[in-house]
Amino acid sequence: MDPAEFRKRGKEMVDYVADYLEKIEKRQVFPDVEPGYLRTLIPDCAPQDPESFEDVFKDIEKIIMPGVTHWHSPYFFAYFPAASSFPALLADMLCGGIGCVGFSWAASPACTELETVMLDWLGKMLSLPEEFLAGKDGQGGGVIQGSASEATLVALLAARTKTIRRVQSEKPELTEADIMGRLVAYASDQAHSSVERAALISGVKMKNVPSDDTFAVCGSALKKVLDEDKASGLIPFFFCATLGTTPCCSFDKLLELGPICNNENIWMHIDAAYAGSAFICPEFRHLLNGVEFADSFNFNPHKWLLVNFDCSAMW
C-alpha cells in the first residue's frame, strides 16, 4: 500500500466508522454466536498470497461484526460506560501514524512531556494535592497506565519494595525472603478482583477487610485486622481503598482509613477506576476527600471522559 492508496483507503475507513457509530443503535447489541464461531470462517493458516483491500474490507461485516459486542450502543448496559468520541478516534489515528515508543524522554520528548503536562491538567481538574503533580519542579506527576489493574499492580510492587528496604534498614539480619513471607496486603471484600491478582503476581499475602452495611470499609474494621496480623508477626504494608466499587459503586471511608495507613507505615492506593471521572464536578469532589493521605491514586478517563480505551491515569 503506497501513500496514494493509503489516502483512499483511509477515507473509506473513516466513512465506515462514522456510518457504524451513526447507525449503531440498529445493530444487535450482543452477538448471536457460539464460542469458536470465527475459526470456521477463516483459513487455518495465513495466506501465501495477498488479498485485495476490497476483499479484506468485506470481511469486517462478514466475519468480524457478527462477533462484536457493541459497547457504544445506546442499548448496552453491561460493565461500565466506555467512552469514545470522534476527536479521540482522530487522536488514535495520529498516534498510530507517528508510531513512536515513548519509553524514555530521548525516545520521543513530546510523548513524555505532553503526558506529564496533561496529567497535571487532569490532576488540577480533580483538585488533587500539589504533591501529586509534576509542575515545573515537582516530585510528583502522573503516568498513563493501560488499566486500573495495571495501576494497582504498579502501586503494590512499589509498596513492597519500599517496605522491604525500610524493614531491612531496621532489622539488617532479615533477608528479603524473610520479609516477603510476612508481608500482607489488604482491600475491601468489595474490591475488584484485580487487587487480589496483583497480590498473586507480587507473591504476597492478600486479605479482605469486611465492609459495613453500606458496602464500605471503615477505619475500625481495618484497625482490627491490622492489630490481629501484627500480633501474629505479620507485616501489613499495602491497602487498596476503592472509590466506586464494581458491585455497587460504594466508597471506602478515606478520612478514617488514611490516618491509620499513614500511622502504620502502610501504602494506601486509591482505586477510583469507575467513579473518578465524577470528581471533576465540584458537587462530587467531596467524595475524594482524604486523597491527601494516599501514596497513589488512579482513575480511568476511558470511562465517562470521551477518551478511547485504554487510558488509565495514575499519580
Coordinates of C-alpha atoms in Angstrom, one line a residue:
M1 CA 0.0 0.0 0.0
D2 CA 1.6 3.3 -1.1
P3 CA 0.7 6.7 0.2
A4 CA -1.9 7.3 -2.6
E5 CA -3.8 4.1 -1.8
F6 CA -3.5 4.8 1.9
R7 CA -5.2 8.2 1.4
K8 CA -8.0 6.5 -0.5
R9 CA -8.5 3.5 1.9
G10 CA -8.1 5.8 4.9
K11 CA -11.1 7.9 3.8
E12 CA -13.1 4.8 3.2
M13 CA -12.3 3.6 6.7
V14 CA -13.3 6.9 8.2
D15 CA -16.6 6.8 6.4
Y16 CA -17.2 3.2 7.5
V17 CA -16.5 4.1 11.2
A18 CA -18.7 7.2 11.0
D19 CA -21.5 5.1 9.5
Y20 CA -21.1 2.4 12.1
L21 CA -21.4 4.9 15.0
E22 CA -24.1 6.9 13.4
K23 CA -26.3 3.8 12.9
I24 CA -25.1 1.6 15.8
E25 CA -28.5 1.5 17.5
K26 CA -29.8 -0.6 14.6
R27 CA -27.3 -3.4 15.4
Q28 CA -28.0 -6.2 17.9
V29 CA -26.0 -5.4 21.0
F30 CA -24.8 -8.8 22.0
P31 CA -23.7 -11.2 19.2
D32 CA -25.7 -14.4 18.5
V33 CA -22.7 -16.7 18.1
E34 CA -21.1 -19.6 19.9
P35 CA -17.5 -19.9 21.1
G36 CA -15.2 -20.7 18.3
Y37 CA -17.5 -19.2 15.6
L38 CA -14.7 -17.4 13.9
R39 CA -12.3 -20.3 13.3
T40 CA -14.6 -21.9 10.7
L41 CA -14.8 -18.6 8.8
I42 CA -11.1 -18.1 8.1
P43 CA -8.3 -20.3 6.9
D44 CA -6.3 -22.4 9.3
C45 CA -3.0 -20.7 8.1
A46 CA -2.0 -17.2 7.0
P47 CA -2.5 -16.9 3.2
Q48 CA 0.6 -17.3 1.0
D49 CA -0.7 -14.7 -1.5
P50 CA -2.2 -11.2 -0.6
E51 CA -5.8 -10.4 -0.9
S52 CA -7.2 -7.2 -2.3
F53 CA -8.2 -4.5 0.2
E54 CA -11.7 -4.7 -1.1
D55 CA -11.9 -8.4 0.0
V56 CA -10.3 -7.7 3.3
F57 CA -12.7 -4.8 3.9
K58 CA -15.7 -7.1 3.1
D59 CA -14.6 -9.4 5.9
I60 CA -15.3 -6.7 8.5
E61 CA -19.1 -7.1 8.1
K62 CA -18.9 -10.8 7.1
I63 CA -16.6 -12.1 9.8
I64 CA -15.9 -9.5 12.5
M65 CA -19.1 -7.7 13.1
P66 CA -21.2 -10.9 13.8
G67 CA -19.0 -11.4 16.8
V68 CA -18.8 -7.8 18.1
T69 CA -20.4 -6.7 21.3
H70 CA -21.4 -3.1 20.6
W71 CA -20.2 -1.3 23.7
H72 CA -21.2 2.1 22.3
S73 CA -24.8 1.1 21.5
P74 CA -27.4 3.1 23.5
Y75 CA -28.9 -0.3 24.4
F76 CA -25.6 -1.5 26.1
F77 CA -25.9 -1.6 29.9
A78 CA -23.2 -4.0 30.9
Y79 CA -19.8 -3.4 32.7
F80 CA -19.2 0.3 32.6
P81 CA -19.7 3.2 30.2
A82 CA -17.0 3.0 27.6
A83 CA -16.0 6.5 26.4
S84 CA -15.4 7.3 22.8
S85 CA -15.5 10.3 20.6
F86 CA -14.6 11.4 17.1
P87 CA -11.7 13.6 18.4
A88 CA -10.3 10.7 20.3
L89 CA -10.5 8.5 17.2
L90 CA -8.6 11.0 15.2
A91 CA -6.0 11.3 18.0
D92 CA -5.6 7.5 17.9
M93 CA -5.0 7.7 14.2
L94 CA -2.3 10.4 14.7
C95 CA -0.7 8.3 17.4
G96 CA -0.6 5.3 15.2
G97 CA 0.7 7.3 12.3
I98 CA 3.6 8.8 14.3
G99 CA 4.2 5.4 15.9
C100 CA 6.8 6.5 18.5
V101 CA 7.6 4.3 21.5
G102 CA 7.9 6.7 24.4
F103 CA 9.8 4.6 27.0
S104 CA 12.2 7.5 27.8
W105 CA 12.4 11.2 27.2
A106 CA 15.0 10.8 24.5
A107 CA 12.9 8.2 22.7
S108 CA 10.3 11.0 22.0
P109 CA 10.4 14.2 24.1
A110 CA 6.9 15.3 23.0
C111 CA 5.5 12.0 24.2
T112 CA 6.9 12.3 27.7
E113 CA 6.3 16.0 28.1
L114 CA 2.7 16.0 26.8
E115 CA 1.8 13.1 29.1
T116 CA 3.3 14.9 32.1
V117 CA 1.6 18.2 31.4
M118 CA -1.8 16.6 30.5
L119 CA -1.8 14.6 33.7
D120 CA -1.1 17.8 35.7
W121 CA -4.1 19.4 33.9
L122 CA -6.2 16.4 34.8
G123 CA -4.9 16.4 38.4
K124 CA -5.8 20.0 38.8
M125 CA -9.3 19.3 37.4
L126 CA -9.7 16.8 40.3
S127 CA -8.2 19.2 42.8
L128 CA -5.5 16.7 43.7
P129 CA -3.0 17.8 46.4
E130 CA 0.1 19.6 45.0
E131 CA 2.3 16.7 46.0
F132 CA 0.7 14.5 43.2
L133 CA 1.6 17.0 40.5
A134 CA 4.8 17.4 38.5
G135 CA 4.6 21.2 38.0
K136 CA 7.9 22.8 37.0
D137 CA 9.9 21.5 39.9
G138 CA 7.6 18.9 41.4
Q139 CA 8.4 15.5 42.7
G140 CA 5.0 14.1 41.7
G141 CA 3.5 13.6 38.4
G142 CA 1.0 11.3 36.7
V143 CA 1.6 8.5 34.2
I144 CA -0.8 6.7 31.8
Q145 CA -1.4 3.0 32.5
G146 CA -3.4 0.7 30.3
S147 CA -5.9 -0.2 33.1
A148 CA -6.6 0.3 36.8
S149 CA -5.5 -3.3 37.2
E150 CA -2.0 -2.3 36.0
A151 CA -2.0 0.7 38.2
T152 CA -2.8 -1.4 41.3
L153 CA 0.0 -3.8 40.5
V154 CA 2.5 -1.0 40.0
A155 CA 1.5 0.6 43.3
L156 CA 1.7 -2.7 45.1
L157 CA 5.1 -3.5 43.7
A158 CA 6.4 0.0 44.7
A159 CA 4.9 -0.5 48.2
R160 CA 6.6 -3.9 48.5
T161 CA 10.0 -2.5 47.6
K162 CA 9.7 0.4 49.9
T163 CA 8.6 -1.8 52.8
I164 CA 11.4 -4.3 52.3
R165 CA 14.0 -1.6 52.3
R166 CA 12.6 0.0 55.4
V167 CA 12.4 -3.3 57.4
Q168 CA 15.9 -4.3 56.3
S169 CA 17.2 -0.9 57.5
E170 CA 15.6 -1.5 60.9
K171 CA 16.5 -5.2 61.1
P172 CA 19.5 -6.0 58.9
E173 CA 19.5 -9.6 59.9
L174 CA 16.3 -10.3 58.0
T175 CA 16.6 -11.4 54.4
E176 CA 14.3 -10.2 51.6
A177 CA 12.7 -13.7 51.6
D178 CA 12.1 -13.5 55.4
I179 CA 10.3 -10.2 54.9
M180 CA 8.3 -11.3 51.8
G181 CA 6.9 -14.2 53.7
R182 CA 5.4 -11.9 56.3
L183 CA 4.0 -9.1 54.1
V184 CA 0.3 -8.7 53.9
A185 CA -1.8 -6.5 51.6
Y186 CA -5.4 -5.5 52.2
A187 CA -8.5 -4.4 50.3
S188 CA -12.3 -4.3 50.8
D189 CA -14.3 -7.5 50.3
Q190 CA -16.0 -5.5 47.6
A191 CA -12.7 -4.6 45.8
H192 CA -12.1 -5.6 42.2
S193 CA -10.6 -9.0 41.6
S194 CA -7.5 -7.2 40.1
V195 CA -6.3 -6.3 43.6
E196 CA -6.2 -10.0 44.6
R197 CA -4.5 -10.7 41.2
A198 CA -1.9 -8.1 41.9
A199 CA -1.0 -9.7 45.2
L200 CA -0.7 -13.1 43.5
I201 CA 1.7 -11.7 40.9
S202 CA 3.7 -10.0 43.6
G203 CA 4.0 -13.1 45.8
V204 CA 2.4 -11.6 48.9
K205 CA -0.5 -12.5 51.2
M206 CA -3.8 -10.7 50.5
K207 CA -6.6 -10.3 53.0
N208 CA -10.1 -8.8 52.5
V209 CA -11.3 -6.3 55.1
P210 CA -15.1 -6.7 55.9
S211 CA -17.3 -3.9 54.6
D212 CA -20.1 -2.4 56.6
D213 CA -23.8 -2.2 55.8
T214 CA -23.1 0.4 53.1
F215 CA -20.5 -1.9 51.5
A216 CA -17.7 0.4 52.5
V217 CA -14.6 -0.3 54.6
C218 CA -14.4 1.9 57.7
G219 CA -11.4 2.7 59.9
S220 CA -12.3 0.4 62.8
A221 CA -12.6 -2.7 60.5
L222 CA -9.1 -2.1 59.1
K223 CA -7.6 -1.4 62.5
K224 CA -9.0 -4.7 63.9
V225 CA -7.4 -6.7 61.1
L226 CA -4.1 -4.9 61.3
D227 CA -3.9 -5.4 65.1
E228 CA -4.6 -9.2 64.7
D229 CA -2.0 -9.6 62.0
K230 CA 0.7 -7.6 63.7
A231 CA 0.2 -9.7 66.8
S232 CA 0.8 -12.7 64.7
G233 CA 4.2 -11.3 63.4
L234 CA 3.0 -10.3 60.0
I235 CA 3.9 -7.0 58.3
P236 CA 1.0 -5.0 56.9
F237 CA 2.3 -2.9 54.0
F238 CA -0.4 -2.1 51.5
F239 CA -4.1 -1.1 51.5
C240 CA -6.2 -0.5 48.4
A241 CA -9.2 1.7 49.0
T242 CA -11.9 1.7 46.4
L243 CA -14.0 4.7 45.4
G244 CA -16.8 3.3 43.3
T245 CA -16.8 -0.5 43.8
T246 CA -17.6 -2.7 40.9
P247 CA -20.6 -4.4 42.5
C248 CA -22.5 -1.3 43.8
C249 CA -20.3 1.8 43.5
S250 CA -19.7 2.1 47.2
F251 CA -17.0 4.3 48.7
D252 CA -14.5 3.3 51.3
K253 CA -14.1 5.9 54.1
L254 CA -10.8 7.6 53.2
L255 CA -10.9 10.1 56.1
E256 CA -10.9 7.2 58.5
L257 CA -8.6 4.9 56.6
G258 CA -5.9 7.4 55.6
P259 CA -4.6 8.4 59.0
I260 CA -4.4 4.7 60.0
C261 CA -2.4 3.8 57.0
N262 CA -0.1 6.8 57.5
N263 CA 0.5 5.9 61.2
E264 CA 1.1 2.2 60.4
N265 CA 3.6 2.9 57.5
I266 CA 1.1 1.3 55.1
W267 CA 1.0 2.4 51.5
M268 CA -2.6 3.5 50.6
H269 CA -3.5 3.2 47.0
I270 CA -6.9 4.6 45.8
D271 CA -8.6 2.8 43.0
A272 CA -11.2 5.1 41.6
A273 CA -11.4 3.5 38.2
Y274 CA -15.1 3.8 37.7
A275 CA -16.2 6.8 39.8
G276 CA -13.0 9.0 39.5
S277 CA -14.2 11.0 36.4
A278 CA -17.1 12.3 38.5
F279 CA -14.8 14.1 40.9
I280 CA -14.2 16.8 38.3
C281 CA -17.7 18.0 39.2
P282 CA -17.5 20.3 42.2
E283 CA -20.7 18.7 43.7
F284 CA -19.0 15.3 43.8
R285 CA -15.4 16.3 44.7
H286 CA -16.1 15.7 48.4
L287 CA -16.2 12.0 47.7
L288 CA -12.4 12.3 47.1
N289 CA -11.7 14.0 50.5
G290 CA -8.9 12.0 52.2
V291 CA -6.8 11.6 49.0
E292 CA -4.2 13.7 50.8
F293 CA -3.4 10.6 52.9
A294 CA -2.8 8.4 49.8
D295 CA 0.5 7.3 48.3
S296 CA -1.0 6.7 44.9
F297 CA -4.3 7.3 43.1
N298 CA -5.8 6.1 39.9
F299 CA -8.9 6.5 37.8
N300 CA -9.9 5.7 34.2
P301 CA -10.6 8.6 31.8
H302 CA -11.7 5.9 29.3
K303 CA -14.9 5.7 31.5
W304 CA -17.0 8.8 31.0
L305 CA -14.4 11.3 29.7
L306 CA -14.7 10.6 25.9
V307 CA -11.2 9.0 25.7
N308 CA -10.9 5.7 23.9
F309 CA -9.7 2.7 25.8
D310 CA -7.1 2.3 27.1
C311 CA -6.3 5.4 29.2
S312 CA -5.9 4.9 33.0
A313 CA -4.4 7.9 34.8
M314 CA -2.2 7.2 37.8
W315 CA -0.5 9.6 40.2

